[in-house]
């Protein structure tokens, strides 16, 4: 039995109730076999066994009181996966679906995503099963302060630097940072995604969506294609989806669809992004409202966002949202490129269909690395007590995403997998971390 197979078998035995984590680990490890064949040092040093086991897993109680005086208790998590190349770095997710397996899958992916940025940051992730929807600002503050009252003792500017994720935006980061500062009496870069007035970075809000399009544009360019004039389908209508649509339009593409948890919209003339921003960012309403702004558009309840014929698909909602049947439909309708704006939004089966079908496919660990890249740039600005302009940050972001595309392309070619950016991303991300682990000894 191969090294990869043995490691995966043991992983399944140890984590039988964590399907998302197993899926993420399987996707990465199965593509690394050529690396182990070429360099036996990794197996001799037990790199895989150590890499799939988090350095630290934290789970804690988060009690808080609602506006009616009722006490609630949620469960908080922080998984510090790997500090081989830098302090743990990864977002905090607040959503009812959060459990340890979800956090481990996200943290594991973060190791390779952060490595690909070329910046000195390790991998981690955290969050809670708390649902911020429908909560007042005071209730959100009460939860965030309680959450940080435990988390503060495990994080620090040179130890572990959380950021935002689903359910955690500027408001939540502000409440958490305020509580951290209150408890520790330190003003330091312990959280990223902060407000501009207290140490945040310009372009952080746009970073993941913009970065997704910079990488997509470069991937197409390397294959003799121009994104200008292409039709795009985007899932989601949150931060990533909105700014992916904004940059796609700026680059000359036409965005035809967006979605939320209840359904999706189709606008043959191209999505009116100002209407979506008003609905989602200002009014916090469902996309059913979109037809009031664009009466000629269509709203469809449920799933189906991938049924529209497009050149480029950009899944930006959540994990495993794009399945095998969706992939078949996209390929049949002539889709030439898929780039993941969310974490693992395509199932393994869908990914195989895209690769076998000759579709250019950029996995999330490469394509959505823009957010954490700008988070790391925020850390740099905080350390230097400087603030770069939007244009400076955006230019650095674009260069990072172009470099990521170059890395994953070169790695795939080196091992004989032309245009297989899944294998390329996994190998390029792995080698940097693994080589650091070899240098640091068995720890």
Short mmCIF file of C-alpha atoms in Angstrom, two decimals:
data_model
loop_
_atom_site.label_atom_id
_atom_site.label_comp_id
_atom_site.label_asym_id
_atom_site.label_seq_id
_atom_site.Cartn_x
_atom_site.Cartn_y
_atom_site.Cartn_z
CA UNK A 1 0.00 0.00 0.00
CA UNK A 2 1.32 3.45 -0.92
CA UNK A 3 2.26 6.15 1.57
CA UNK A 4 -0.76 8.24 0.55
CA UNK A 5 -3.18 5.31 0.86
CA UNK A 6 -1.88 4.35 4.30
CA UNK A 7 -2.17 7.92 5.54
CA UNK A 8 -5.71 8.31 4.21
CA UNK A 9 -6.84 5.00 5.70
CA UNK A 10 -5.57 6.06 9.10
CA UNK A 11 -7.15 9.49 8.70
CA UNK A 12 -10.58 8.00 8.01
CA UNK A 13 -10.28 5.74 11.07
CA UNK A 14 -9.42 8.69 13.30
CA UNK A 15 -12.00 11.10 11.86
CA UNK A 16 -14.98 8.98 10.72
CA UNK A 17 -17.60 11.70 11.26
CA UNK A 18 -15.85 14.54 9.43
CA UNK A 19 -16.69 14.06 5.72
CA UNK A 20 -15.64 17.55 4.59
CA UNK A 21 -12.22 17.16 6.20
CA UNK A 22 -11.76 13.71 4.66
CA UNK A 23 -12.81 15.08 1.26
CA UNK A 24 -10.31 17.96 1.44
CA UNK A 25 -7.47 15.71 2.61
CA UNK A 26 -8.22 13.10 -0.06
CA UNK A 27 -8.20 15.69 -2.84
CA UNK A 28 -4.82 17.02 -1.72
CA UNK A 29 -3.03 13.82 -0.76
CA UNK A 30 -3.98 11.82 -3.84
CA UNK A 31 -2.36 14.43 -6.07
CA UNK A 32 0.94 14.38 -4.14
CA UNK A 33 2.05 10.86 -5.07
CA UNK A 34 4.54 12.07 -7.73
CA UNK A 35 6.24 14.27 -5.13
CA UNK A 36 6.82 11.32 -2.77
CA UNK A 37 8.07 9.16 -5.63
CA UNK A 38 10.61 11.85 -6.50
CA UNK A 39 11.77 12.61 -2.94
CA UNK A 40 11.60 9.87 -0.27
CA UNK A 41 12.62 12.31 2.48
CA UNK A 42 9.00 13.38 2.96
CA UNK A 43 7.85 9.86 3.80
CA UNK A 44 10.90 9.16 5.96
CA UNK A 45 10.12 12.28 8.03
CA UNK A 46 6.43 11.41 8.37
CA UNK A 47 5.41 14.70 6.77
CA UNK A 48 1.90 13.58 5.80
CA UNK A 49 1.06 12.07 9.17
CA UNK A 50 2.02 15.34 10.82
CA UNK A 51 0.44 17.56 8.20
CA UNK A 52 -3.07 16.06 8.48
CA UNK A 53 -3.06 16.30 12.29
CA UNK A 54 -3.66 19.86 13.56
CA UNK A 55 -1.01 21.24 15.89
CA UNK A 56 -3.82 22.32 18.20
CA UNK A 57 -7.63 21.98 18.32
CA UNK A 58 -9.60 24.26 20.63
CA UNK A 59 -13.29 23.89 21.49
CA UNK A 60 -15.01 26.04 24.10
CA UNK A 61 -18.31 27.25 25.50
CA UNK A 62 -19.65 30.67 24.42
CA UNK A 63 -22.46 31.90 26.72
CA UNK A 64 -24.28 35.14 25.88
CA UNK A 65 -27.52 36.93 26.74
CA UNK A 66 -30.12 38.09 24.19
CA UNK A 67 -32.15 41.30 24.31
CA UNK A 68 -34.87 39.60 26.32
CA UNK A 69 -32.50 38.49 29.06
CA UNK A 70 -32.42 34.85 27.94
CA UNK A 71 -29.06 33.06 28.15
CA UNK A 72 -27.83 31.08 25.13
CA UNK A 73 -24.79 28.82 24.81
CA UNK A 74 -22.92 28.20 21.57
CA UNK A 75 -19.80 26.22 20.83
CA UNK A 76 -16.62 27.99 19.74
CA UNK A 77 -13.71 26.52 17.76
CA UNK A 78 -10.19 27.39 16.73
CA UNK A 79 -8.07 24.83 14.88
CA UNK A 80 -4.42 25.84 14.62
CA UNK A 81 -3.32 23.51 11.86
CA UNK A 82 0.19 24.43 10.79
CA UNK A 83 2.73 27.08 11.80
CA UNK A 84 5.56 25.71 9.65
CA UNK A 85 5.95 28.89 7.57
CA UNK A 86 4.42 31.52 9.84
CA UNK A 87 1.78 32.30 12.48
CA UNK A 88 -1.57 30.58 12.07
CA UNK A 89 -3.81 32.58 9.72
CA UNK A 90 -7.42 31.95 8.76
CA UNK A 91 -10.93 33.26 9.20
CA UNK A 92 -13.68 32.89 11.77
CA UNK A 93 -17.01 31.53 10.49
CA UNK A 94 -20.32 32.14 12.29
CA UNK A 95 -23.00 29.84 10.89
CA UNK A 96 -25.33 27.12 12.27
CA UNK A 97 -23.58 24.52 10.09
CA UNK A 98 -20.22 25.01 11.82
CA UNK A 99 -18.77 21.96 13.55
CA UNK A 100 -15.27 20.64 14.18
CA UNK A 101 -15.11 18.77 10.85
CA UNK A 102 -16.01 21.90 8.87
CA UNK A 103 -13.38 23.95 10.71
CA UNK A 104 -10.75 21.26 10.14
CA UNK A 105 -11.49 21.09 6.43
CA UNK A 106 -11.21 24.87 6.14
CA UNK A 107 -8.04 24.98 8.23
CA UNK A 108 -6.40 22.21 6.19
CA UNK A 109 -7.16 24.04 2.92
CA UNK A 110 -5.80 27.23 4.47
CA UNK A 111 -2.34 25.70 4.89
CA UNK A 112 -1.87 25.39 1.12
CA UNK A 113 -3.74 28.56 0.21
CA UNK A 114 -1.53 30.61 2.50
CA UNK A 115 1.58 28.89 1.22
CA UNK A 116 0.69 29.78 -2.36
CA UNK A 117 0.50 33.50 -1.57
CA UNK A 118 4.25 33.49 -1.00
CA UNK A 119 3.72 35.28 2.31
CA UNK A 120 4.93 33.95 5.72
CA UNK A 121 1.61 32.73 7.13
CA UNK A 122 0.56 29.32 8.43
CA UNK A 123 -2.88 27.70 8.34
CA UNK A 124 -5.74 27.87 10.82
CA UNK A 125 -9.50 28.38 11.04
CA UNK A 126 -12.16 29.00 13.66
CA UNK A 127 -15.74 29.96 14.33
CA UNK A 128 -18.96 28.99 16.04
CA UNK A 129 -22.40 27.52 15.38
CA UNK A 130 -23.85 30.92 16.36
CA UNK A 131 -26.24 32.34 13.74
CA UNK A 132 -25.89 36.13 13.37
CA UNK A 133 -28.98 36.40 11.13
CA UNK A 134 -31.85 38.17 12.83
CA UNK A 135 -29.74 39.24 15.80
CA UNK A 136 -29.53 42.84 17.00
CA UNK A 137 -26.23 44.72 17.11
CA UNK A 138 -26.22 44.39 20.89
CA UNK A 139 -26.72 40.61 20.67
CA UNK A 140 -23.91 40.35 18.10
CA UNK A 141 -21.67 42.36 20.41
CA UNK A 142 -22.56 40.18 23.40
CA UNK A 143 -21.68 37.02 21.50
CA UNK A 144 -18.44 38.43 20.02
CA UNK A 145 -17.22 39.65 23.40
CA UNK A 146 -17.94 36.28 25.01
CA UNK A 147 -16.25 34.46 22.12
CA UNK A 148 -13.12 36.61 22.42
CA UNK A 149 -13.04 36.27 26.21
CA UNK A 150 -11.89 32.68 25.66
CA UNK A 151 -10.16 32.99 22.29
CA UNK A 152 -7.84 35.86 23.33
CA UNK A 153 -5.57 33.56 25.35
CA UNK A 154 -4.75 31.47 22.26
CA UNK A 155 -4.03 34.18 19.67
CA UNK A 156 -1.57 37.02 19.06
CA UNK A 157 0.10 39.04 16.32
CA UNK A 158 2.98 36.54 16.06
CA UNK A 159 1.00 33.46 17.12
CA UNK A 160 -2.41 33.23 15.48
CA UNK A 161 -4.14 36.00 13.53
CA UNK A 162 -7.84 35.31 12.78
CA UNK A 163 -9.88 37.18 10.17
CA UNK A 164 -13.45 37.22 8.89
CA UNK A 165 -15.36 34.55 6.98
CA UNK A 166 -19.06 33.74 6.53
CA UNK A 167 -21.04 35.68 9.15
CA UNK A 168 -18.04 37.72 10.24
CA UNK A 169 -17.58 41.16 8.69
CA UNK A 170 -16.27 44.51 9.86
CA UNK A 171 -18.86 44.80 12.64
CA UNK A 172 -17.97 41.46 14.22
CA UNK A 173 -14.21 41.97 13.83
CA UNK A 174 -14.57 45.38 15.50
CA UNK A 175 -16.38 43.93 18.52
CA UNK A 176 -13.84 41.13 18.86
CA UNK A 177 -10.86 43.45 18.52
CA UNK A 178 -12.29 45.82 21.10
CA UNK A 179 -12.68 42.96 23.59
CA UNK A 180 -9.17 41.67 22.89
CA UNK A 181 -7.72 45.13 23.48
CA UNK A 182 -9.78 45.53 26.63
CA UNK A 183 -8.60 42.23 28.13
CA UNK A 184 -4.93 42.35 27.10
CA UNK A 185 -4.29 46.09 27.19
CA UNK A 186 -2.49 45.70 23.84
CA UNK A 187 -3.20 47.33 20.49
CA UNK A 188 -1.67 44.89 18.02
CA UNK A 189 -2.43 43.24 14.71
CA UNK A 190 -4.17 40.23 16.24
CA UNK A 191 -7.14 40.35 13.85
CA UNK A 192 -7.36 41.35 10.19
CA UNK A 193 -10.37 42.79 8.44
CA UNK A 194 -10.44 45.68 10.91
CA UNK A 195 -11.93 49.06 10.09
CA UNK A 196 -9.73 51.55 8.27
CA UNK A 197 -9.77 53.89 11.28
CA UNK A 198 -8.12 51.33 13.57
CA UNK A 199 -5.56 49.45 11.54
CA UNK A 200 -7.45 47.91 8.63
CA UNK A 201 -6.33 47.78 5.01
CA UNK A 202 -7.91 49.36 1.99
CA UNK A 203 -9.03 46.82 -0.66
CA UNK A 204 -9.60 44.10 1.96
CA UNK A 205 -13.36 44.07 1.29
CA UNK A 206 -12.80 43.59 -2.43
CA UNK A 207 -9.76 41.30 -2.15
CA UNK A 208 -11.20 37.79 -2.54
CA UNK A 209 -13.51 38.67 -5.41
CA UNK A 210 -10.95 40.81 -7.21
CA UNK A 211 -8.23 38.20 -6.68
CA UNK A 212 -10.47 35.50 -8.14
CA UNK A 213 -10.80 37.47 -11.37
CA UNK A 214 -7.11 38.36 -11.54
CA UNK A 215 -6.22 34.67 -11.41
CA UNK A 216 -9.00 33.73 -13.86
CA UNK A 217 -7.79 36.39 -16.29
CA UNK A 218 -4.20 35.15 -16.05
CA UNK A 219 -5.25 31.49 -16.44
CA UNK A 220 -7.14 32.38 -19.62
CA UNK A 221 -4.28 34.55 -20.92
CA UNK A 222 -1.82 31.68 -20.52
CA UNK A 223 -4.11 29.63 -22.74
CA UNK A 224 -4.52 32.25 -25.43
CA UNK A 225 -7.90 33.55 -24.28
CA UNK A 226 -9.19 37.00 -23.40
CA UNK A 227 -11.80 37.40 -20.66
CA UNK A 228 -13.26 40.45 -22.39
CA UNK A 229 -16.64 39.66 -23.93
CA UNK A 230 -17.06 36.35 -22.11
CA UNK A 231 -20.26 35.40 -20.28
CA UNK A 232 -19.98 34.48 -16.59
CA UNK A 233 -22.19 32.68 -14.12
CA UNK A 234 -21.62 33.49 -10.44
CA UNK A 235 -23.19 31.74 -7.45
CA UNK A 236 -23.65 33.55 -4.17
CA UNK A 237 -24.40 37.20 -3.49
CA UNK A 238 -22.17 37.85 -0.50
CA UNK A 239 -18.90 39.74 -0.34
CA UNK A 240 -16.91 37.42 -2.63
CA UNK A 241 -19.63 37.13 -5.27
CA UNK A 242 -20.37 40.86 -5.36
CA UNK A 243 -16.76 41.91 -5.86
CA UNK A 244 -16.06 39.07 -8.27
CA UNK A 245 -18.94 40.41 -10.35
CA UNK A 246 -17.61 43.96 -10.03
CA UNK A 247 -14.14 43.03 -11.27
CA UNK A 248 -15.52 40.72 -13.99
CA UNK A 249 -17.54 43.61 -15.36
CA UNK A 250 -14.55 45.95 -15.12
CA UNK A 251 -12.51 43.46 -17.18
CA UNK A 252 -15.18 43.43 -19.89
CA UNK A 253 -17.03 40.19 -19.05
CA UNK A 254 -20.83 39.95 -18.72
CA UNK A 255 -22.20 38.44 -15.49
CA UNK A 256 -25.55 36.72 -16.08
CA UNK A 257 -26.40 35.08 -12.74
CA UNK A 258 -26.09 35.40 -8.98
CA UNK A 259 -27.78 33.45 -6.18
CA UNK A 260 -28.58 33.24 -2.49
CA UNK A 261 -29.80 30.49 -0.17
CA UNK A 262 -33.36 30.62 -1.54
CA UNK A 263 -32.85 30.92 -5.30
CA UNK A 264 -31.05 32.62 -8.18
CA UNK A 265 -31.43 35.45 -10.68
CA UNK A 266 -30.77 35.55 -14.42
CA UNK A 267 -30.35 38.84 -16.27
CA UNK A 268 -29.66 38.44 -19.98
CA UNK A 269 -28.42 42.03 -20.21
CA UNK A 270 -25.93 41.52 -17.38
CA UNK A 271 -26.42 41.77 -13.64
CA UNK A 272 -27.12 45.26 -12.28
CA UNK A 273 -24.54 45.21 -9.52
CA UNK A 274 -25.74 48.41 -7.88
CA UNK A 275 -29.15 46.80 -7.43
CA UNK A 276 -27.56 43.69 -5.87
CA UNK A 277 -25.47 45.83 -3.51
CA UNK A 278 -28.55 47.76 -2.44
CA UNK A 279 -30.49 44.54 -1.82
CA UNK A 280 -27.73 42.62 -0.05
CA UNK A 281 -25.38 45.13 1.55
CA UNK A 282 -27.83 47.89 2.47
CA UNK A 283 -31.31 46.37 2.79
CA UNK A 284 -30.12 42.82 3.68
CA UNK A 285 -32.95 41.30 1.65
CA UNK A 286 -33.38 38.24 -0.58
CA UNK A 287 -32.65 38.29 -4.31
CA UNK A 288 -36.38 37.99 -4.97
CA UNK A 289 -36.25 41.80 -4.75
CA UNK A 290 -34.05 42.03 -7.85
CA UNK A 291 -36.92 41.91 -10.33
CA UNK A 292 -38.25 45.16 -8.81
CA UNK A 293 -35.09 46.84 -10.07
CA UNK A 294 -34.90 44.90 -13.35
CA UNK A 295 -38.43 43.77 -14.38
CA UNK A 296 -37.13 41.93 -17.46
CA UNK A 297 -34.90 39.65 -15.33
CA UNK A 298 -35.82 36.20 -14.02
CA UNK A 299 -35.90 34.84 -10.49
CA UNK A 300 -35.85 31.07 -9.92
CA UNK A 301 -36.41 29.44 -6.54
CA UNK A 302 -34.03 26.66 -5.44
CA UNK A 303 -31.00 25.48 -7.37
CA UNK A 304 -30.20 25.80 -11.07
CA UNK A 305 -27.70 28.63 -11.33
CA UNK A 306 -25.38 26.43 -13.42
CA UNK A 307 -28.01 25.68 -16.09
CA UNK A 308 -27.35 28.94 -17.94
CA UNK A 309 -24.90 28.61 -20.89
CA UNK A 310 -21.75 30.59 -20.05
CA UNK A 311 -18.05 30.67 -20.85
CA UNK A 312 -16.88 30.98 -17.23
CA UNK A 313 -18.38 29.61 -13.99
CA UNK A 314 -17.40 31.19 -10.67
CA UNK A 315 -18.84 29.31 -7.65
CA UNK A 316 -18.64 31.79 -4.76
CA UNK A 317 -21.17 30.49 -2.22
CA UNK A 318 -20.22 27.49 -0.07
CA UNK A 319 -18.66 24.01 -0.04
CA UNK A 320 -19.97 21.27 -2.35
CA UNK A 321 -22.49 23.54 -4.07
CA UNK A 322 -21.49 22.39 -7.57
CA UNK A 323 -21.99 18.67 -8.15
CA UNK A 324 -21.31 16.19 -10.95
CA UNK A 325 -24.59 16.87 -12.77
CA UNK A 326 -23.92 20.62 -12.65
CA UNK A 327 -20.46 20.01 -14.12
CA UNK A 328 -21.93 17.93 -16.95
CA UNK A 329 -24.40 20.70 -17.80
CA UNK A 330 -21.72 23.39 -17.79
CA UNK A 331 -19.46 21.32 -20.06
CA UNK A 332 -22.35 20.50 -22.41
CA UNK A 333 -23.19 24.20 -22.65
CA UNK A 334 -19.63 25.11 -23.65
CA UNK A 335 -18.08 26.35 -20.40
CA UNK A 336 -14.32 26.71 -20.88
CA UNK A 337 -13.19 27.80 -17.39
CA UNK A 338 -14.19 27.35 -13.75
CA UNK A 339 -12.53 29.21 -10.89
CA UNK A 340 -13.57 28.65 -7.28
CA UNK A 341 -14.31 31.76 -5.24
CA UNK A 342 -15.49 29.72 -2.23
CA UNK A 343 -13.74 27.00 -0.24
CA UNK A 344 -14.17 23.62 -2.00
CA UNK A 345 -17.45 24.55 -3.75
CA UNK A 346 -17.04 21.73 -6.29
CA UNK A 347 -17.40 18.10 -5.29
CA UNK A 348 -14.57 15.70 -6.14
CA UNK A 349 -16.74 14.18 -8.87
CA UNK A 350 -17.41 17.58 -10.42
CA UNK A 351 -13.71 18.43 -10.33
CA UNK A 352 -12.85 15.21 -12.17
CA UNK A 353 -15.47 15.96 -14.84
CA UNK A 354 -14.00 19.40 -15.43
CA UNK A 355 -10.44 18.13 -15.68
CA UNK A 356 -11.39 15.20 -17.91
CA UNK A 357 -13.50 17.52 -20.06
CA UNK A 358 -10.62 19.88 -20.78
CA UNK A 359 -12.09 22.75 -18.75
CA UNK A 360 -9.56 25.14 -17.22
CA UNK A 361 -10.17 24.64 -13.51
CA UNK A 362 -8.67 26.76 -10.70
CA UNK A 363 -9.27 25.28 -7.22
CA UNK A 364 -10.25 27.49 -4.30
CA UNK A 365 -6.93 27.17 -2.50
CA UNK A 366 -5.42 29.12 -5.41
CA UNK A 367 -8.29 31.11 -6.85
CA UNK A 368 -9.72 32.57 -3.63
CA UNK A 369 -6.39 33.28 -1.96
CA UNK A 370 -6.78 37.03 -2.54
CA UNK A 371 -8.57 37.58 0.75
CA UNK A 372 -5.91 36.05 2.95
CA UNK A 373 -3.20 37.68 0.82
CA UNK A 374 -4.53 41.15 1.61
CA UNK A 375 -5.02 40.09 5.23
CA UNK A 376 -1.30 39.37 5.33
CA UNK A 377 -0.66 42.75 3.71
CA UNK A 378 -2.75 44.28 6.51
CA UNK A 379 -0.47 42.52 9.00
CA UNK A 380 2.54 44.10 7.27
CA UNK A 381 1.01 47.57 7.32
CA UNK A 382 0.14 47.13 11.01
CA UNK A 383 3.69 46.07 11.90
CA UNK A 384 5.14 49.10 10.11
CA UNK A 385 2.43 51.50 11.35
CA UNK A 386 1.75 52.44 7.72
CA UNK A 387 -1.33 52.60 5.52
CA UNK A 388 -1.00 51.89 1.79
CA UNK A 389 -3.38 53.37 -0.78
CA UNK A 390 -6.11 51.28 -2.41
CA UNK A 391 -4.12 51.31 -5.65
CA UNK A 392 -0.95 50.06 -3.91
CA UNK A 393 -2.77 47.18 -2.20
CA UNK A 394 -4.69 46.28 -5.35
CA UNK A 395 -1.47 46.21 -7.40
CA UNK A 396 0.19 43.92 -4.84
CA UNK A 397 -2.90 41.71 -4.83
CA UNK A 398 -2.87 41.39 -8.62
CA UNK A 399 0.82 40.48 -8.63
CA UNK A 400 0.28 37.84 -5.93
CA UNK A 401 -2.55 36.24 -7.92
CA UNK A 402 -0.50 36.28 -11.14
CA UNK A 403 2.37 34.67 -9.22
CA UNK A 404 0.03 31.98 -7.85
CA UNK A 405 -1.13 31.17 -11.37
CA UNK A 406 2.50 30.90 -12.48
CA UNK A 407 3.37 28.63 -9.52
CA UNK A 408 0.51 26.19 -10.07
CA UNK A 409 1.08 26.13 -13.82
CA UNK A 410 4.79 25.45 -13.44
CA UNK A 411 4.23 22.74 -10.81
CA UNK A 412 1.67 20.94 -12.96
CA UNK A 413 3.99 21.02 -15.99
CA UNK A 414 7.00 19.87 -13.96
CA UNK A 415 5.22 16.66 -13.00
CA UNK A 416 3.68 16.08 -16.43
CA UNK A 417 0.12 17.29 -15.79
CA UNK A 418 -0.54 19.94 -18.43
CA UNK A 419 -3.07 22.54 -17.25
CA UNK A 420 -4.05 20.46 -14.21
CA UNK A 421 -4.12 23.34 -11.76
CA UNK A 422 -5.59 21.18 -8.99
CA UNK A 423 -2.46 19.04 -8.87
CA UNK A 424 -0.31 22.09 -9.49
CA UNK A 425 -1.83 24.02 -6.56
CA UNK A 426 -1.53 21.08 -4.20
CA UNK A 427 2.10 20.36 -5.11
CA UNK A 428 3.24 23.98 -5.08
CA UNK A 429 1.49 24.67 -1.77
CA UNK A 430 2.74 21.43 -0.20
CA UNK A 431 6.41 21.68 -1.09
CA UNK A 432 6.99 25.01 0.65
CA UNK A 433 5.35 23.81 3.86
CA UNK A 434 6.95 20.36 3.74
CA UNK A 435 10.45 21.74 3.18
CA UNK A 436 10.00 24.04 6.17
CA UNK A 437 8.89 21.07 8.27
CA UNK A 438 11.98 19.11 7.21
CA UNK A 439 14.20 22.02 8.28
CA UNK A 440 12.50 22.45 11.66
CA UNK A 441 12.80 18.82 12.75
CA UNK A 442 10.16 16.54 14.22
CA UNK A 443 7.84 18.90 16.10
#
